[in-house]
Short mmCIF file of N, CA and C in Angstrom, two decimals:
data_model
loop_
_atom_site.label_atom_id
_atom_site.label_comp_id
_atom_site.label_asym_id
_atom_site.label_seq_id
_atom_site.Cartn_x
_atom_site.Cartn_y
_atom_site.Cartn_z
N TYR A 23 2.17 20.64 3.11
CA TYR A 23 3.26 20.47 4.46
C TYR A 23 2.77 18.88 4.73
N ARG A 24 1.12 19.05 4.85
CA ARG A 24 0.51 17.83 5.11
C ARG A 24 1.08 16.57 3.94
N GLY A 25 0.54 17.27 3.00
CA GLY A 25 0.87 15.98 1.20
C GLY A 25 2.48 15.92 1.58
N ALA A 26 3.47 15.76 1.67
CA ALA A 26 4.54 15.69 2.24
C ALA A 26 4.71 14.67 3.27
N VAL A 27 3.91 14.66 4.46
CA VAL A 27 3.91 13.89 5.36
C VAL A 27 3.64 12.65 4.91
N ILE A 28 2.30 12.82 4.50
CA ILE A 28 1.27 12.07 3.77
C ILE A 28 2.60 10.54 2.86
N ILE A 29 2.89 11.80 1.52
CA ILE A 29 3.83 10.69 1.02
C ILE A 29 4.87 9.85 1.64
N ARG A 30 5.49 10.93 2.75
CA ARG A 30 6.44 9.98 3.19
C ARG A 30 6.24 8.61 4.33
N ASN A 31 4.47 8.87 4.69
CA ASN A 31 4.23 7.84 5.21
C ASN A 31 3.84 6.39 4.07
N LEU A 32 3.16 7.01 3.19
CA LEU A 32 2.77 6.11 2.47
C LEU A 32 4.30 5.51 2.27
N THR A 33 5.44 6.17 1.74
CA THR A 33 6.66 5.40 1.35
C THR A 33 7.05 4.44 2.74
N PHE A 34 6.99 4.78 3.62
CA PHE A 34 7.19 4.19 5.10
C PHE A 34 6.31 2.79 4.60
N VAL A 35 4.86 2.93 4.66
CA VAL A 35 3.81 1.43 4.93
C VAL A 35 4.62 0.45 3.68
N ALA A 36 4.64 0.73 2.23
CA ALA A 36 4.42 0.57 1.73
C ALA A 36 6.67 -0.54 1.12
N THR A 37 7.40 0.20 2.21
CA THR A 37 8.94 -0.09 1.40
C THR A 37 8.96 -1.22 3.03
N LEU A 38 8.55 -0.82 4.51
CA LEU A 38 8.96 -1.09 5.15
C LEU A 38 8.01 -2.52 5.63
N SER A 39 7.05 -2.44 5.43
CA SER A 39 5.41 -3.51 5.78
C SER A 39 5.66 -5.12 5.29
N LEU A 40 6.00 -4.67 3.80
CA LEU A 40 5.76 -5.51 2.85
C LEU A 40 7.08 -5.90 2.19
N LEU A 41 6.97 -7.27 1.50
CA LEU A 41 8.29 -8.25 0.76
C LEU A 41 7.80 -8.95 -0.28
N LEU A 42 7.76 -8.38 -1.62
CA LEU A 42 7.87 -9.18 -2.62
C LEU A 42 8.03 -10.34 -3.08
N LEU A 43 7.56 -11.57 -3.67
CA LEU A 43 8.34 -12.46 -3.73
C LEU A 43 8.97 -12.48 -5.35
N ALA A 44 9.90 -12.92 -5.77
CA ALA A 44 10.38 -12.35 -7.46
C ALA A 44 9.72 -13.32 -7.88
N THR A 45 9.90 -13.40 -9.56
CA THR A 45 9.07 -14.22 -10.51
C THR A 45 10.15 -15.58 -10.59
N PRO A 46 10.10 -17.01 -10.67
CA PRO A 46 10.98 -17.94 -9.90
C PRO A 46 11.91 -18.05 -11.06
N ALA A 47 11.17 -17.71 -12.30
CA ALA A 47 12.03 -17.60 -13.49
C ALA A 47 12.80 -16.47 -13.83
N ARG A 48 12.91 -15.39 -12.63
CA ARG A 48 14.27 -14.53 -12.51
C ARG A 48 14.76 -14.39 -11.30
N ALA A 49 15.79 -13.62 -11.53
CA ALA A 49 16.80 -14.21 -10.68
C ALA A 49 16.70 -12.09 -9.78
N ALA A 50 16.36 -11.14 -10.52
CA ALA A 50 15.92 -9.82 -10.46
C ALA A 50 14.80 -10.00 -9.11
N PRO A 51 15.30 -8.67 -8.20
CA PRO A 51 13.77 -8.86 -7.38
C PRO A 51 12.81 -7.62 -8.03
N PRO A 52 11.44 -7.54 -7.45
CA PRO A 52 10.68 -7.00 -8.11
C PRO A 52 10.87 -5.59 -8.13
N THR A 53 10.66 -4.93 -8.84
CA THR A 53 11.26 -3.35 -9.37
C THR A 53 9.83 -2.69 -9.01
N PHE A 54 10.11 -1.34 -8.28
CA PHE A 54 9.14 -0.26 -8.04
C PHE A 54 9.08 0.57 -9.49
N GLN A 55 8.15 0.49 -10.16
CA GLN A 55 7.62 1.08 -11.44
C GLN A 55 7.09 2.57 -11.42
N ALA A 56 6.17 2.79 -10.71
CA ALA A 56 5.57 3.88 -10.61
C ALA A 56 4.73 4.47 -9.47
N ILE A 57 4.10 5.45 -9.05
CA ILE A 57 3.23 5.93 -7.60
C ILE A 57 2.16 6.99 -8.47
N SER A 58 1.00 6.64 -7.97
CA SER A 58 0.08 7.35 -8.82
C SER A 58 0.23 8.71 -8.01
N ALA A 59 -0.70 9.72 -8.69
CA ALA A 59 -0.63 11.22 -7.89
C ALA A 59 -2.24 10.67 -6.80
N ILE A 60 -1.35 11.67 -5.51
CA ILE A 60 -2.42 10.85 -4.45
C ILE A 60 -3.67 12.04 -4.84
N ALA A 61 -4.77 11.18 -4.22
CA ALA A 61 -6.12 11.56 -4.20
C ALA A 61 -6.74 11.82 -2.92
N ALA A 62 -7.03 13.04 -2.91
CA ALA A 62 -7.47 12.99 -1.36
C ALA A 62 -9.36 14.07 -1.44
N SER A 63 -9.56 13.54 -0.33
CA SER A 63 -10.74 14.57 0.00
C SER A 63 -11.06 15.04 1.51
N THR A 64 -12.02 15.89 1.63
CA THR A 64 -11.93 16.25 3.47
C THR A 64 -13.00 14.93 3.96
N GLY A 65 -13.48 14.07 3.11
CA GLY A 65 -14.36 12.70 3.58
C GLY A 65 -15.20 11.77 2.77
N ALA A 66 -14.80 12.60 1.25
CA ALA A 66 -16.08 11.30 0.82
C ALA A 66 -15.35 10.56 0.09
N ASP A 67 -15.85 9.42 -0.26
CA ASP A 67 -15.20 8.44 -1.06
C ASP A 67 -14.06 9.26 -2.04
N ILE A 68 -12.69 8.34 -2.41
CA ILE A 68 -12.07 8.69 -3.28
C ILE A 68 -11.56 7.86 -4.15
N THR A 69 -11.58 8.06 -5.56
CA THR A 69 -11.18 7.73 -6.63
C THR A 69 -9.33 7.27 -7.09
N VAL A 70 -8.60 6.86 -6.96
CA VAL A 70 -6.92 6.80 -7.15
C VAL A 70 -7.12 6.43 -9.05
N THR A 71 -6.48 7.44 -9.39
CA THR A 71 -5.92 7.11 -10.65
C THR A 71 -4.92 6.24 -11.17
N LEU A 72 -4.78 5.06 -11.46
CA LEU A 72 -4.17 4.01 -11.51
C LEU A 72 -2.19 4.60 -12.13
N PRO A 73 -1.50 4.58 -11.63
CA PRO A 73 0.21 4.63 -12.30
C PRO A 73 -0.23 3.62 -13.41
N ALA A 74 0.80 4.34 -14.75
CA ALA A 74 0.90 3.17 -16.31
C ALA A 74 1.45 1.94 -15.46
N HIS A 75 0.90 0.84 -15.84
CA HIS A 75 0.83 -0.56 -15.27
C HIS A 75 0.57 -1.59 -16.59
N GLN A 76 0.93 -3.22 -16.14
CA GLN A 76 0.92 -3.99 -17.21
C GLN A 76 0.57 -5.14 -17.09
N ALA A 77 -0.16 -6.36 -17.42
CA ALA A 77 -0.55 -7.57 -16.82
C ALA A 77 0.60 -8.08 -16.16
N ASN A 78 0.10 -8.51 -14.80
CA ASN A 78 0.94 -9.22 -13.84
C ASN A 78 1.53 -7.81 -13.07
N ASP A 79 1.27 -7.14 -13.45
CA ASP A 79 2.10 -6.01 -11.74
C ASP A 79 1.67 -6.16 -11.21
N ILE A 80 2.00 -5.86 -10.04
CA ILE A 80 1.47 -5.54 -8.14
C ILE A 80 0.99 -4.17 -8.05
N LEU A 81 -0.18 -4.00 -7.75
CA LEU A 81 -0.51 -2.88 -7.33
C LEU A 81 -0.50 -2.64 -6.09
N LEU A 82 -0.29 -1.61 -5.30
CA LEU A 82 -0.15 -1.90 -3.92
C LEU A 82 -0.72 -0.32 -3.85
N LEU A 83 -2.38 -0.10 -2.89
CA LEU A 83 -2.85 0.99 -2.70
C LEU A 83 -2.94 1.09 -1.27
N ILE A 84 -2.87 2.58 -0.99
CA ILE A 84 -2.23 2.60 0.56
C ILE A 84 -2.80 3.87 0.85
N GLY A 85 -3.78 3.80 1.70
CA GLY A 85 -4.89 4.81 2.33
C GLY A 85 -5.38 5.43 3.29
N VAL A 86 -4.83 6.66 3.63
CA VAL A 86 -5.07 7.05 5.26
C VAL A 86 -6.37 8.06 5.56
N VAL A 87 -7.07 7.76 6.63
CA VAL A 87 -8.15 8.22 7.16
C VAL A 87 -7.78 9.35 8.38
N ARG A 88 -8.05 10.16 8.24
CA ARG A 88 -7.74 10.77 9.71
C ARG A 88 -8.93 11.01 10.32
N ASP A 89 -9.46 10.26 10.86
CA ASP A 89 -10.13 9.96 11.89
C ASP A 89 -9.90 8.13 12.03
N GLN A 90 -10.79 7.86 13.48
CA GLN A 90 -10.75 6.71 13.92
C GLN A 90 -12.13 5.85 13.80
N ASN A 91 -13.01 6.25 13.28
CA ASN A 91 -14.56 5.13 13.58
C ASN A 91 -14.71 4.98 11.64
N ASP A 92 -13.94 4.96 10.77
CA ASP A 92 -14.07 4.47 9.33
C ASP A 92 -13.80 2.90 9.44
N THR A 93 -14.54 2.09 8.21
CA THR A 93 -14.25 1.25 7.56
C THR A 93 -13.93 1.31 6.03
N VAL A 94 -13.48 0.91 5.14
CA VAL A 94 -13.22 1.14 3.95
C VAL A 94 -12.97 0.01 3.28
N THR A 95 -13.76 0.02 2.06
CA THR A 95 -13.60 -1.38 1.07
C THR A 95 -13.05 -0.89 -0.19
N VAL A 96 -12.14 -1.65 -1.21
CA VAL A 96 -11.90 -1.49 -2.21
C VAL A 96 -12.41 -2.79 -3.68
N SER A 97 -13.48 -2.88 -3.99
CA SER A 97 -14.01 -3.50 -4.81
C SER A 97 -12.30 -4.24 -5.51
N GLY A 98 -12.60 -5.37 -5.42
CA GLY A 98 -11.96 -6.44 -6.50
C GLY A 98 -10.46 -6.41 -6.22
N TRP A 99 -10.06 -5.83 -4.59
CA TRP A 99 -8.67 -5.89 -4.32
C TRP A 99 -8.79 -6.68 -2.60
N THR A 100 -7.26 -7.28 -2.58
CA THR A 100 -7.52 -7.80 -1.59
C THR A 100 -6.99 -6.74 -0.65
N GLN A 101 -7.43 -6.83 0.87
CA GLN A 101 -6.90 -6.67 1.85
C GLN A 101 -6.01 -7.45 2.40
N MET A 102 -4.33 -6.01 2.71
CA MET A 102 -3.67 -6.95 4.02
C MET A 102 -3.84 -7.54 5.20
N THR A 103 -3.65 -8.30 5.53
CA THR A 103 -3.43 -8.47 6.87
C THR A 103 -3.16 -7.40 7.52
N GLY A 104 -3.68 -7.40 8.73
CA GLY A 104 -3.08 -6.25 9.56
C GLY A 104 -3.71 -5.14 9.45
N SER A 105 -4.25 -5.05 8.25
CA SER A 105 -4.90 -3.62 7.35
C SER A 105 -6.35 -3.83 8.15
N PRO A 106 -7.04 -2.31 8.69
CA PRO A 106 -6.42 -1.27 9.02
C PRO A 106 -5.37 -1.65 10.70
N PHE A 107 -4.22 -0.16 10.32
CA PHE A 107 -3.32 0.01 11.86
C PHE A 107 -3.75 1.10 11.79
N ASN A 108 -3.64 1.71 13.28
CA ASN A 108 -3.82 3.29 13.59
C ASN A 108 -2.33 3.69 13.88
N ARG A 109 -2.24 4.61 13.53
CA ARG A 109 -0.82 5.93 13.74
C ARG A 109 -1.58 6.77 14.49
N SER A 110 -1.07 6.96 15.74
CA SER A 110 -1.51 7.75 16.78
C SER A 110 -3.16 7.50 16.62
N SER A 111 -3.80 8.35 17.54
CA SER A 111 -5.19 8.19 17.82
C SER A 111 -6.03 9.23 16.86
N VAL A 112 -5.22 9.55 16.16
CA VAL A 112 -5.94 10.38 15.09
C VAL A 112 -6.14 9.85 13.50
N SER A 113 -5.43 8.82 13.36
CA SER A 113 -5.54 8.37 11.91
C SER A 113 -5.44 6.93 11.57
N ARG A 114 -6.05 6.50 10.35
CA ARG A 114 -6.27 4.99 10.34
C ARG A 114 -5.39 5.07 9.23
N TYR A 115 -4.48 3.64 8.64
CA TYR A 115 -4.50 3.02 7.07
C TYR A 115 -4.85 1.97 6.89
N TRP A 116 -4.96 1.81 5.90
CA TRP A 116 -5.13 1.33 5.03
C TRP A 116 -4.43 0.65 3.91
N VAL A 117 -4.26 -0.61 3.95
CA VAL A 117 -3.19 -1.43 2.64
C VAL A 117 -3.94 -2.64 1.59
N PHE A 118 -4.32 -2.10 0.67
CA PHE A 118 -5.23 -3.18 -0.17
C PHE A 118 -3.78 -3.86 -1.63
N TRP A 119 -3.83 -4.90 -1.82
CA TRP A 119 -3.24 -5.05 -3.33
C TRP A 119 -4.10 -5.88 -4.36
N LYS A 120 -3.66 -5.74 -5.50
CA LYS A 120 -4.45 -6.57 -6.66
C LYS A 120 -3.47 -6.97 -7.79
N ARG A 121 -3.08 -7.80 -8.08
CA ARG A 121 -2.23 -8.33 -9.50
C ARG A 121 -3.21 -8.01 -10.64
N ALA A 122 -2.67 -7.08 -11.84
CA ALA A 122 -3.03 -6.44 -13.09
C ALA A 122 -3.10 -7.67 -13.51
N ALA A 123 -4.38 -7.85 -13.97
CA ALA A 123 -4.84 -9.00 -15.05
C ALA A 123 -4.39 -8.01 -16.72
N SER A 124 -4.76 -6.45 -17.10
CA SER A 124 -3.98 -6.05 -17.99
C SER A 124 -3.41 -4.74 -17.63
N SER A 125 -3.19 -4.03 -18.94
CA SER A 125 -2.87 -2.56 -18.97
C SER A 125 -4.01 -1.63 -19.13
N SER A 126 -5.21 -2.12 -18.36
CA SER A 126 -6.52 -1.16 -18.58
C SER A 126 -7.34 -1.43 -17.42
N GLU A 127 -6.58 -1.68 -16.02
CA GLU A 127 -7.28 -1.77 -15.21
C GLU A 127 -8.43 -0.83 -14.50
N THR A 128 -9.51 -0.70 -14.00
CA THR A 128 -10.28 -0.29 -13.53
C THR A 128 -9.47 0.62 -12.94
N ASN A 129 -9.45 1.97 -12.68
CA ASN A 129 -9.17 3.17 -11.15
C ASN A 129 -9.65 2.91 -9.79
N PRO A 130 -9.10 2.12 -8.83
CA PRO A 130 -9.99 1.77 -7.95
C PRO A 130 -10.73 2.82 -6.86
N VAL A 131 -11.71 2.75 -6.10
CA VAL A 131 -12.73 3.68 -5.64
C VAL A 131 -12.21 3.14 -4.22
N PHE A 132 -11.82 3.84 -2.90
CA PHE A 132 -11.67 3.85 -1.46
C PHE A 132 -12.89 4.41 -0.80
N ASN A 133 -13.68 3.40 -0.58
CA ASN A 133 -14.55 3.19 -0.30
C ASN A 133 -14.96 3.68 1.31
N LYS A 134 -15.15 4.65 2.14
CA LYS A 134 -15.36 4.79 2.90
C LYS A 134 -16.91 4.65 3.68
N ASN A 135 -17.05 4.02 4.90
CA ASN A 135 -18.58 4.13 5.66
C ASN A 135 -19.03 5.16 6.24
N THR A 136 -17.88 6.30 6.06
CA THR A 136 -18.90 7.59 7.20
C THR A 136 -18.42 8.74 6.28
N PRO A 137 -18.74 9.83 6.11
CA PRO A 137 -18.22 10.98 5.53
C PRO A 137 -17.03 11.84 6.58
N ASN A 138 -16.78 10.97 7.72
CA ASN A 138 -15.86 11.53 8.41
C ASN A 138 -14.24 11.89 8.06
N GLY A 139 -13.35 12.62 7.87
CA GLY A 139 -12.45 12.42 7.83
C GLY A 139 -11.50 12.83 7.17
N ASP A 140 -10.45 13.70 6.40
CA ASP A 140 -9.12 13.77 5.43
C ASP A 140 -9.26 12.43 4.96
N THR A 141 -8.85 12.18 3.78
CA THR A 141 -8.76 11.09 2.96
C THR A 141 -7.79 11.00 2.19
N TYR A 142 -6.57 10.16 2.05
CA TYR A 142 -6.17 10.48 0.90
C TYR A 142 -5.10 8.89 0.91
N ALA A 143 -5.19 8.41 -0.51
CA ALA A 143 -4.73 7.17 -1.28
C ALA A 143 -3.91 7.80 -2.05
N ALA A 144 -2.90 6.50 -2.51
CA ALA A 144 -2.65 6.32 -3.70
C ALA A 144 -2.03 4.97 -4.02
N VAL A 145 -1.37 4.60 -5.30
CA VAL A 145 -1.29 3.00 -5.95
C VAL A 145 0.29 3.21 -6.03
N ILE A 146 0.91 1.94 -6.04
CA ILE A 146 2.37 2.09 -6.18
C ILE A 146 2.02 1.04 -6.88
N ASN A 147 2.72 0.82 -8.10
CA ASN A 147 3.03 -0.28 -9.29
C ASN A 147 4.64 -1.01 -8.86
N TYR A 148 4.76 -2.51 -8.88
CA TYR A 148 5.72 -3.08 -8.77
C TYR A 148 5.42 -3.69 -9.99
N ARG A 149 6.82 -4.35 -10.49
CA ARG A 149 6.98 -5.14 -11.67
C ARG A 149 7.94 -6.37 -11.34
N GLY A 150 7.51 -7.48 -12.00
CA GLY A 150 8.76 -8.85 -11.60
C GLY A 150 8.68 -9.56 -10.47
N ALA A 151 7.13 -9.53 -9.87
CA ALA A 151 6.47 -10.52 -8.90
C ALA A 151 6.27 -11.42 -9.33
N ALA A 152 6.30 -12.55 -8.73
CA ALA A 152 5.40 -13.74 -8.41
C ALA A 152 4.73 -13.61 -9.70
N THR A 153 3.82 -14.19 -10.48
CA THR A 153 2.41 -13.82 -11.26
C THR A 153 1.43 -14.79 -11.03
N THR A 154 1.28 -15.70 -10.11
CA THR A 154 0.50 -16.52 -9.57
C THR A 154 0.79 -16.39 -7.82
N GLY A 155 -0.40 -16.87 -7.15
CA GLY A 155 -0.40 -16.78 -5.71
C GLY A 155 -0.24 -15.58 -5.12
N ASP A 156 -0.22 -15.39 -3.64
CA ASP A 156 -0.12 -14.38 -3.07
C ASP A 156 1.65 -13.95 -3.46
N PRO A 157 1.70 -12.72 -3.74
CA PRO A 157 2.91 -12.23 -4.17
C PRO A 157 3.97 -12.00 -2.92
N TRP A 158 3.50 -11.92 -1.84
CA TRP A 158 4.10 -11.76 -0.95
C TRP A 158 4.44 -12.73 0.29
N GLU A 159 5.82 -12.79 0.38
CA GLU A 159 6.33 -13.71 1.05
C GLU A 159 6.39 -13.05 2.36
N VAL A 160 6.58 -12.15 2.98
CA VAL A 160 6.26 -11.66 4.32
C VAL A 160 5.69 -10.55 4.81
N LYS A 161 4.81 -10.19 5.51
CA LYS A 161 3.69 -8.90 5.50
C LYS A 161 4.02 -8.85 7.06
N GLY A 162 4.63 -7.84 7.16
CA GLY A 162 5.49 -7.26 8.51
C GLY A 162 3.92 -6.85 8.85
N ALA A 163 4.12 -6.60 10.68
CA ALA A 163 3.21 -6.28 11.63
C ALA A 163 3.36 -4.90 11.44
N ALA A 164 1.71 -4.39 11.87
CA ALA A 164 2.13 -2.88 11.81
C ALA A 164 2.32 -2.46 12.96
N ALA A 165 2.85 -1.14 13.18
CA ALA A 165 4.00 -0.37 14.13
C ALA A 165 3.75 1.28 14.24
N THR A 166 3.72 1.09 15.52
CA THR A 166 3.72 3.19 15.34
C THR A 166 4.79 3.33 15.81
N GLY A 167 4.81 4.29 15.83
CA GLY A 167 6.10 5.58 16.32
C GLY A 167 6.50 7.34 15.82
N THR A 168 7.85 7.29 16.34
CA THR A 168 7.80 8.74 15.78
C THR A 168 9.40 8.62 15.20
N ALA A 169 9.83 7.21 15.71
CA ALA A 169 11.30 7.42 15.43
C ALA A 169 11.63 7.54 13.52
N ASP A 170 13.09 8.14 13.53
CA ASP A 170 13.05 8.68 12.11
C ASP A 170 14.83 8.87 11.77
N PRO A 171 14.90 7.86 11.70
CA PRO A 171 14.19 6.71 10.67
C PRO A 171 13.63 5.43 11.45
N ALA A 172 12.54 4.80 10.85
CA ALA A 172 12.19 4.06 11.44
C ALA A 172 12.48 2.57 11.83
N SER A 173 12.25 1.79 12.66
CA SER A 173 12.84 0.72 13.10
C SER A 173 12.15 -1.18 12.51
N CYS A 174 12.31 -1.64 11.36
CA CYS A 174 11.81 -2.57 10.85
C CYS A 174 12.46 -4.01 11.53
N THR A 175 12.19 -4.14 12.97
CA THR A 175 12.19 -5.52 13.29
C THR A 175 11.52 -7.07 13.34
N GLY A 176 10.65 -6.85 12.79
CA GLY A 176 9.80 -7.79 12.80
C GLY A 176 9.43 -8.71 11.83
N ILE A 177 10.26 -8.77 10.63
CA ILE A 177 10.28 -9.46 9.39
C ILE A 177 11.32 -10.37 9.63
N THR A 178 10.70 -11.91 9.54
CA THR A 178 11.52 -12.91 8.83
C THR A 178 11.27 -13.94 7.53
N THR A 179 12.79 -13.30 6.97
CA THR A 179 11.94 -14.28 5.41
C THR A 179 12.23 -15.76 5.67
N LEU A 180 11.31 -16.31 4.60
CA LEU A 180 10.74 -17.82 4.90
C LEU A 180 11.77 -18.48 4.23
N SER A 181 12.15 -17.76 3.00
CA SER A 181 13.09 -18.51 2.15
C SER A 181 14.50 -18.11 2.09
N ALA A 182 15.66 -18.71 1.76
CA ALA A 182 17.14 -18.62 2.07
C ALA A 182 17.51 -17.63 0.87
N GLY A 183 17.93 -16.89 0.94
CA GLY A 183 18.83 -15.43 0.35
C GLY A 183 17.79 -14.80 -0.25
N VAL A 184 16.75 -14.35 0.50
CA VAL A 184 16.04 -13.41 0.09
C VAL A 184 16.43 -11.73 0.75
N ILE A 185 16.33 -10.99 -0.11
CA ILE A 185 16.66 -9.55 0.57
C ILE A 185 15.61 -8.79 0.66
N ILE A 186 15.87 -8.17 2.09
CA ILE A 186 14.75 -7.19 2.24
C ILE A 186 15.16 -5.77 1.87
N ARG A 187 14.72 -4.99 1.71
CA ARG A 187 15.29 -3.84 0.71
C ARG A 187 14.53 -2.64 1.63
N LEU A 188 15.15 -1.78 2.00
CA LEU A 188 14.52 -0.54 2.59
C LEU A 188 15.05 0.62 2.04
N ARG A 189 14.01 1.58 2.06
CA ARG A 189 14.72 2.81 1.30
C ARG A 189 14.62 3.89 2.48
#
């Protein structure tokens, strides 16, 4: 059951809080490629095995720690604005991204500063995003709540004709 909730929460964070910019030469929006297996531990740092990817894919790492005292770093990845954010009073979420330089990127280490709290992380792969600069046109503000389906009211696109796709 806990794994199913984590997957649901990871999907929620990935699809509701972020919007990728399409490559200017392509009319199609970026597309989901794959999600890694969920890496988990009862407090130790974890290494996430990346899903298959290629150069210029956008890799999105989402991690959850069932503890409020941790800080997390992921070497070589960019932490998203607003991350970490609290989900209730017992867990925190972190979101990092990286543009793949090749099809053989190193598996990231979700490096915690304490040995506390159950820890889960996974990486989602998107293809077809802008290949230079920040691929995110909009980064939504973190929100908490228990509504299902969740409401995502704080995202305003910056470009005309941009589609926000919710799953």
